[in-house]
Amino acid sequence: MHVYPPLTGRFARLAELLPGRFEDELVISLTSFDPEKSPEYEAISYAWGQPVYTKPVRIGDSSEDIIMVTENLDSVLRHLRYIDRSRTLWVDSICINQSNDVEKGAQVSMMGEIYRKAKRVVVFLGAEENNSSRAMKKIEDMGSQVEIDQGVFNLRPSEGARDRTI
């Protein structure tokens, strides 16, 4: 069982997902960071699923330092893990001590900032099933029809858009 060191001030945690094949044991290291001076990381958004924590994630080198996660999070981490290099992630259910209500309250109030400062937000909808690749191709096609100006949150047709009436 993992014992989280307390966070001080407005610090948060990041998880470094160590490399491995899909079927390998999941191993991470946890570090704290100041969101004002944060390193590059990706924030993960996913459906927690059933609150049944049956899948182990090892922390560092100790075989006894374990966090139990849901089946959905286990799947997310396996699908996002690189084979050849680490990946720095912010994952709410790992980076926030879920058994400490005071920490949870403080961290939840920082989540908007944590997502905004991420290099990228990865939304994991789950593994492909029931021909879901068709829906993903349609979403990709729709996304290719527009350009977004993040500075002013302006949406306009892309150069090659079939319908320019947006």
PDB file of N, CA and C in Angstrom, residues 98-153:
ATOM      1  N   GLN A  98      -6.553   9.866  -2.654  1.00  0.00           N
ATOM      2  CA  GLN A  98      -8.000   9.676  -2.590  1.00  0.00           C
ATOM      3  C   GLN A  98      -8.503   9.362  -1.182  1.00  0.00           C
ATOM      4  N   SER A  99      -7.612   9.041  -0.269  1.00  0.00           N
ATOM      5  CA  SER A  99      -8.050   8.747   1.102  1.00  0.00           C
ATOM      6  C   SER A  99      -7.880   9.950   2.033  1.00  0.00           C
ATOM      7  N   ASN A 100      -7.478  11.107   1.490  1.00  0.00           N
ATOM      8  CA  ASN A 100      -7.280  12.313   2.290  1.00  0.00           C
ATOM      9  C   ASN A 100      -8.233  13.391   1.784  1.00  0.00           C
ATOM     10  N   ASP A 101      -9.354  13.591   2.502  1.00  0.00           N
ATOM     11  CA  ASP A 101     -10.378  14.535   2.057  1.00  0.00           C
ATOM     12  C   ASP A 101      -9.871  15.976   1.996  1.00  0.00           C
ATOM     13  N   VAL A 102      -8.977  16.353   2.896  1.00  0.00           N
ATOM     14  CA  VAL A 102      -8.429  17.717   2.876  1.00  0.00           C
ATOM     15  C   VAL A 102      -7.613  17.926   1.599  1.00  0.00           C
ATOM     16  N   GLU A 103      -6.743  16.958   1.280  1.00  0.00           N
ATOM     17  CA  GLU A 103      -5.959  17.064   0.047  1.00  0.00           C
ATOM     18  C   GLU A 103      -6.871  17.044  -1.167  1.00  0.00           C
ATOM     19  N   LYS A 104      -7.858  16.159  -1.167  1.00  0.00           N
ATOM     20  CA  LYS A 104      -8.770  16.091  -2.317  1.00  0.00           C
ATOM     21  C   LYS A 104      -9.434  17.438  -2.562  1.00  0.00           C
ATOM     22  N   GLY A 105      -9.911  18.077  -1.503  1.00  0.00           N
ATOM     23  CA  GLY A 105     -10.570  19.378  -1.647  1.00  0.00           C
ATOM     24  C   GLY A 105      -9.638  20.421  -2.244  1.00  0.00           C
ATOM     25  N   ALA A 106      -8.411  20.483  -1.754  1.00  0.00           N
ATOM     26  CA  ALA A 106      -7.442  21.458  -2.257  1.00  0.00           C
ATOM     27  C   ALA A 106      -7.074  21.159  -3.708  1.00  0.00           C
ATOM     28  N   GLN A 107      -6.875  19.895  -4.034  1.00  0.00           N
ATOM     29  CA  GLN A 107      -6.466  19.517  -5.385  1.00  0.00           C
ATOM     30  C   GLN A 107      -7.601  19.706  -6.391  1.00  0.00           C
ATOM     31  N   VAL A 108      -8.829  19.391  -5.996  1.00  0.00           N
ATOM     32  CA  VAL A 108      -9.965  19.571  -6.897  1.00  0.00           C
ATOM     33  C   VAL A 108     -10.097  21.052  -7.271  1.00  0.00           C
ATOM     34  N   SER A 109      -9.825  21.953  -6.317  1.00  0.00           N
ATOM     35  CA  SER A 109      -9.910  23.383  -6.621  1.00  0.00           C
ATOM     36  C   SER A 109      -8.826  23.824  -7.600  1.00  0.00           C
ATOM     37  N   MET A 110      -7.774  23.024  -7.777  1.00  0.00           N
ATOM     38  CA  MET A 110      -6.678  23.350  -8.701  1.00  0.00           C
ATOM     39  C   MET A 110      -6.814  22.646 -10.052  1.00  0.00           C
ATOM     40  N   MET A 111      -7.809  21.799 -10.207  1.00  0.00           N
ATOM     41  CA  MET A 111      -7.886  20.978 -11.418  1.00  0.00           C
ATOM     42  C   MET A 111      -7.995  21.789 -12.699  1.00  0.00           C
ATOM     43  N   GLY A 112      -8.730  22.881 -12.683  1.00  0.00           N
ATOM     44  CA  GLY A 112      -8.825  23.717 -13.878  1.00  0.00           C
ATOM     45  C   GLY A 112      -7.453  24.209 -14.310  1.00  0.00           C
ATOM     46  N   GLU A 113      -6.680  24.674 -13.348  1.00  0.00           N
ATOM     47  CA  GLU A 113      -5.323  25.150 -13.632  1.00  0.00           C
ATOM     48  C   GLU A 113      -4.425  24.005 -14.110  1.00  0.00           C
ATOM     49  N   ILE A 114      -4.561  22.844 -13.496  1.00  0.00           N
ATOM     50  CA  ILE A 114      -3.744  21.691 -13.879  1.00  0.00           C
ATOM     51  C   ILE A 114      -4.042  21.292 -15.326  1.00  0.00           C
ATOM     52  N   TYR A 115      -5.307  21.249 -15.706  1.00  0.00           N
ATOM     53  CA  TYR A 115      -5.661  20.918 -17.089  1.00  0.00           C
ATOM     54  C   TYR A 115      -5.204  22.011 -18.056  1.00  0.00           C
ATOM     55  N   ARG A 116      -5.365  23.284 -17.683  1.00  0.00           N
ATOM     56  CA  ARG A 116      -4.945  24.387 -18.563  1.00  0.00           C
ATOM     57  C   ARG A 116      -3.444  24.396 -18.816  1.00  0.00           C
ATOM     58  N   LYS A 117      -2.660  24.057 -17.808  1.00  0.00           N
ATOM     59  CA  LYS A 117      -1.201  24.131 -17.940  1.00  0.00           C
ATOM     60  C   LYS A 117      -0.591  22.873 -18.563  1.00  0.00           C
ATOM     61  N   ALA A 118      -1.398  21.861 -18.779  1.00  0.00           N
ATOM     62  CA  ALA A 118      -0.895  20.625 -19.409  1.00  0.00           C
ATOM     63  C   ALA A 118      -0.476  20.913 -20.845  1.00  0.00           C
ATOM     64  N   LYS A 119       0.578  20.242 -21.279  1.00  0.00           N
ATOM     65  CA  LYS A 119       1.011  20.349 -22.680  1.00  0.00           C
ATOM     66  C   LYS A 119      -0.117  19.870 -23.585  1.00  0.00           C
ATOM     67  N   ARG A 120      -0.809  18.844 -23.121  1.00  0.00           N
ATOM     68  CA  ARG A 120      -1.888  18.248 -23.893  1.00  0.00           C
ATOM     69  C   ARG A 120      -2.826  17.540 -22.919  1.00  0.00           C
ATOM     70  N   VAL A 121      -4.105  17.553 -23.239  1.00  0.00           N
ATOM     71  CA  VAL A 121      -5.084  16.779 -22.478  1.00  0.00           C
ATOM     72  C   VAL A 121      -5.472  15.595 -23.346  1.00  0.00           C
ATOM     73  N   VAL A 122      -5.295  14.408 -22.808  1.00  0.00           N
ATOM     74  CA  VAL A 122      -5.628  13.182 -23.521  1.00  0.00           C
ATOM     75  C   VAL A 122      -6.950  12.670 -22.973  1.00  0.00           C
ATOM     76  N   VAL A 123      -7.933  12.554 -23.848  1.00  0.00           N
ATOM     77  CA  VAL A 123      -9.240  12.019 -23.461  1.00  0.00           C
ATOM     78  C   VAL A 123      -9.268  10.569 -23.916  1.00  0.00           C
ATOM     79  N   PHE A 124      -9.433   9.666 -22.965  1.00  0.00           N
ATOM     80  CA  PHE A 124      -9.461   8.242 -23.278  1.00  0.00           C
ATOM     81  C   PHE A 124     -10.895   7.756 -23.170  1.00  0.00           C
ATOM     82  N   LEU A 125     -11.454   7.363 -24.314  1.00  0.00           N
ATOM     83  CA  LEU A 125     -12.843   6.917 -24.356  1.00  0.00           C
ATOM     84  C   LEU A 125     -12.989   5.416 -24.159  1.00  0.00           C
ATOM     85  N   GLY A 126     -11.879   4.719 -24.140  1.00  0.00           N
ATOM     86  CA  GLY A 126     -11.904   3.277 -23.960  1.00  0.00           C
ATOM     87  C   GLY A 126     -11.332   2.568 -25.164  1.00  0.00           C
ATOM     88  N   ALA A 127     -11.114   1.295 -25.009  1.00  0.00           N
ATOM     89  CA  ALA A 127     -10.594   0.478 -26.102  1.00  0.00           C
ATOM     90  C   ALA A 127     -11.664   0.343 -27.176  1.00  0.00           C
ATOM     91  N   GLU A 128     -11.218   0.128 -28.406  1.00  0.00           N
ATOM     92  CA  GLU A 128     -12.160  -0.040 -29.518  1.00  0.00           C
ATOM     93  C   GLU A 128     -13.027  -1.275 -29.285  1.00  0.00           C
ATOM     94  N   GLU A 129     -14.315  -1.078 -29.508  1.00  0.00           N
ATOM     95  CA  GLU A 129     -15.241  -2.210 -29.453  1.00  0.00           C
ATOM     96  C   GLU A 129     -16.511  -1.836 -30.188  1.00  0.00           C
ATOM     97  N   ASN A 130     -17.274  -2.829 -30.582  1.00  0.00           N
ATOM     98  CA  ASN A 130     -18.564  -2.635 -31.255  1.00  0.00           C
ATOM     99  C   ASN A 130     -18.460  -1.676 -32.438  1.00  0.00           C
ATOM    100  N   ASN A 131     -17.390  -1.811 -33.214  1.00  0.00           N
ATOM    101  CA  ASN A 131     -17.191  -1.002 -34.419  1.00  0.00           C
ATOM    102  C   ASN A 131     -17.062   0.491 -34.103  1.00  0.00           C
ATOM    103  N   SER A 132     -16.524   0.839 -32.924  1.00  0.00           N
ATOM    104  CA  SER A 132     -16.388   2.246 -32.531  1.00  0.00           C
ATOM    105  C   SER A 132     -15.394   3.000 -33.404  1.00  0.00           C
ATOM    106  N   SER A 133     -14.567   2.296 -34.158  1.00  0.00           N
ATOM    107  CA  SER A 133     -13.612   2.988 -35.035  1.00  0.00           C
ATOM    108  C   SER A 133     -14.346   3.833 -36.079  1.00  0.00           C
ATOM    109  N   ARG A 134     -15.539   3.430 -36.485  1.00  0.00           N
ATOM    110  CA  ARG A 134     -16.323   4.229 -37.433  1.00  0.00           C
ATOM    111  C   ARG A 134     -16.674   5.583 -36.834  1.00  0.00           C
ATOM    112  N   ALA A 135     -17.077   5.587 -35.574  1.00  0.00           N
ATOM    113  CA  ALA A 135     -17.419   6.845 -34.904  1.00  0.00           C
ATOM    114  C   ALA A 135     -16.183   7.730 -34.768  1.00  0.00           C
ATOM    115  N   MET A 136     -15.046   7.140 -34.439  1.00  0.00           N
ATOM    116  CA  MET A 136     -13.816   7.921 -34.293  1.00  0.00           C
ATOM    117  C   MET A 136     -13.391   8.520 -35.629  1.00  0.00           C
ATOM    118  N   LYS A 137     -13.556   7.785 -36.715  1.00  0.00           N
ATOM    119  CA  LYS A 137     -13.225   8.322 -38.043  1.00  0.00           C
ATOM    120  C   LYS A 137     -14.144   9.486 -38.390  1.00  0.00           C
ATOM    121  N   LYS A 138     -15.406   9.401 -38.016  1.00  0.00           N
ATOM    122  CA  LYS A 138     -16.350  10.485 -38.270  1.00  0.00           C
ATOM    123  C   LYS A 138     -15.968  11.721 -37.461  1.00  0.00           C
ATOM    124  N   ILE A 139     -15.602  11.537 -36.206  1.00  0.00           N
ATOM    125  CA  ILE A 139     -15.166  12.662 -35.363  1.00  0.00           C
ATOM    126  C   ILE A 139     -13.915  13.304 -35.954  1.00  0.00           C
ATOM    127  N   GLU A 140     -12.967  12.478 -36.388  1.00  0.00           N
ATOM    128  CA  GLU A 140     -11.744  13.000 -37.003  1.00  0.00           C
ATOM    129  C   GLU A 140     -12.087  13.801 -38.262  1.00  0.00           C
ATOM    130  N   ASP A 141     -13.006  13.295 -39.075  1.00  0.00           N
ATOM    131  CA  ASP A 141     -13.419  13.995 -40.288  1.00  0.00           C
ATOM    132  C   ASP A 141     -14.058  15.342 -39.934  1.00  0.00           C
ATOM    133  N   MET A 142     -14.933  15.356 -38.947  1.00  0.00           N
ATOM    134  CA  MET A 142     -15.570  16.615 -38.548  1.00  0.00           C
ATOM    135  C   MET A 142     -14.525  17.604 -38.039  1.00  0.00           C
ATOM    136  N   GLY A 143     -13.568  17.115 -37.275  1.00  0.00           N
ATOM    137  CA  GLY A 143     -12.507  17.981 -36.757  1.00  0.00           C
ATOM    138  C   GLY A 143     -11.652  18.573 -37.853  1.00  0.00           C
ATOM    139  N   SER A 144     -11.489  17.850 -38.947  1.00  0.00           N
ATOM    140  CA  SER A 144     -10.664  18.355 -40.054  1.00  0.00           C
ATOM    141  C   SER A 144     -11.371  19.460 -40.831  1.00  0.00           C
ATOM    142  N   GLN A 145     -12.653  19.669 -40.573  1.00  0.00           N
ATOM    143  CA  GLN A 145     -13.429  20.675 -41.298  1.00  0.00           C
ATOM    144  C   GLN A 145     -13.370  22.060 -40.653  1.00  0.00           C
ATOM    145  N   VAL A 146     -12.782  22.163 -39.480  1.00  0.00           N
ATOM    146  CA  VAL A 146     -12.743  23.449 -38.773  1.00  0.00           C
ATOM    147  C   VAL A 146     -11.337  23.762 -38.285  1.00  0.00           C
ATOM    148  N   GLU A 147     -11.103  25.050 -38.069  1.00  0.00           N
ATOM    149  CA  GLU A 147      -9.889  25.525 -37.418  1.00  0.00           C
ATOM    150  C   GLU A 147     -10.335  26.289 -36.185  1.00  0.00           C
ATOM    151  N   ILE A 148      -9.569  26.169 -35.111  1.00  0.00           N
ATOM    152  CA  ILE A 148      -9.912  26.854 -33.873  1.00  0.00           C
ATOM    153  C   ILE A 148      -8.790  27.814 -33.527  1.00  0.00           C
ATOM    154  N   ASP A 149      -9.142  29.076 -33.316  1.00  0.00           N
ATOM    155  CA  ASP A 149      -8.187  30.067 -32.846  1.00  0.00           C
ATOM    156  C   ASP A 149      -8.296  30.076 -31.330  1.00  0.00           C
ATOM    157  N   GLN A 150      -7.334  29.429 -30.654  1.00  0.00           N
ATOM    158  CA  GLN A 150      -7.390  29.290 -29.197  1.00  0.00           C
ATOM    159  C   GLN A 150      -7.315  30.629 -28.475  1.00  0.00           C
ATOM    160  N   GLY A 151      -6.666  31.616 -29.107  1.00  0.00           N
ATOM    161  CA  GLY A 151      -6.517  32.920 -28.463  1.00  0.00           C
ATOM    162  C   GLY A 151      -7.847  33.601 -28.189  1.00  0.00           C
ATOM    163  N   VAL A 152      -8.780  33.465 -29.112  1.00  0.00           N
ATOM    164  CA  VAL A 152     -10.083  34.117 -28.957  1.00  0.00           C
ATOM    165  C   VAL A 152     -11.230  33.108 -28.993  1.00  0.00           C
ATOM    166  N   PHE A 153     -10.898  31.841 -28.982  1.00  0.00           N
ATOM    167  CA  PHE A 153     -11.890  30.765 -29.028  1.00  0.00           C
ATOM    168  C   PHE A 153     -12.844  30.939 -30.213  1.00  0.00           C
TER     169      PHE A 153
END
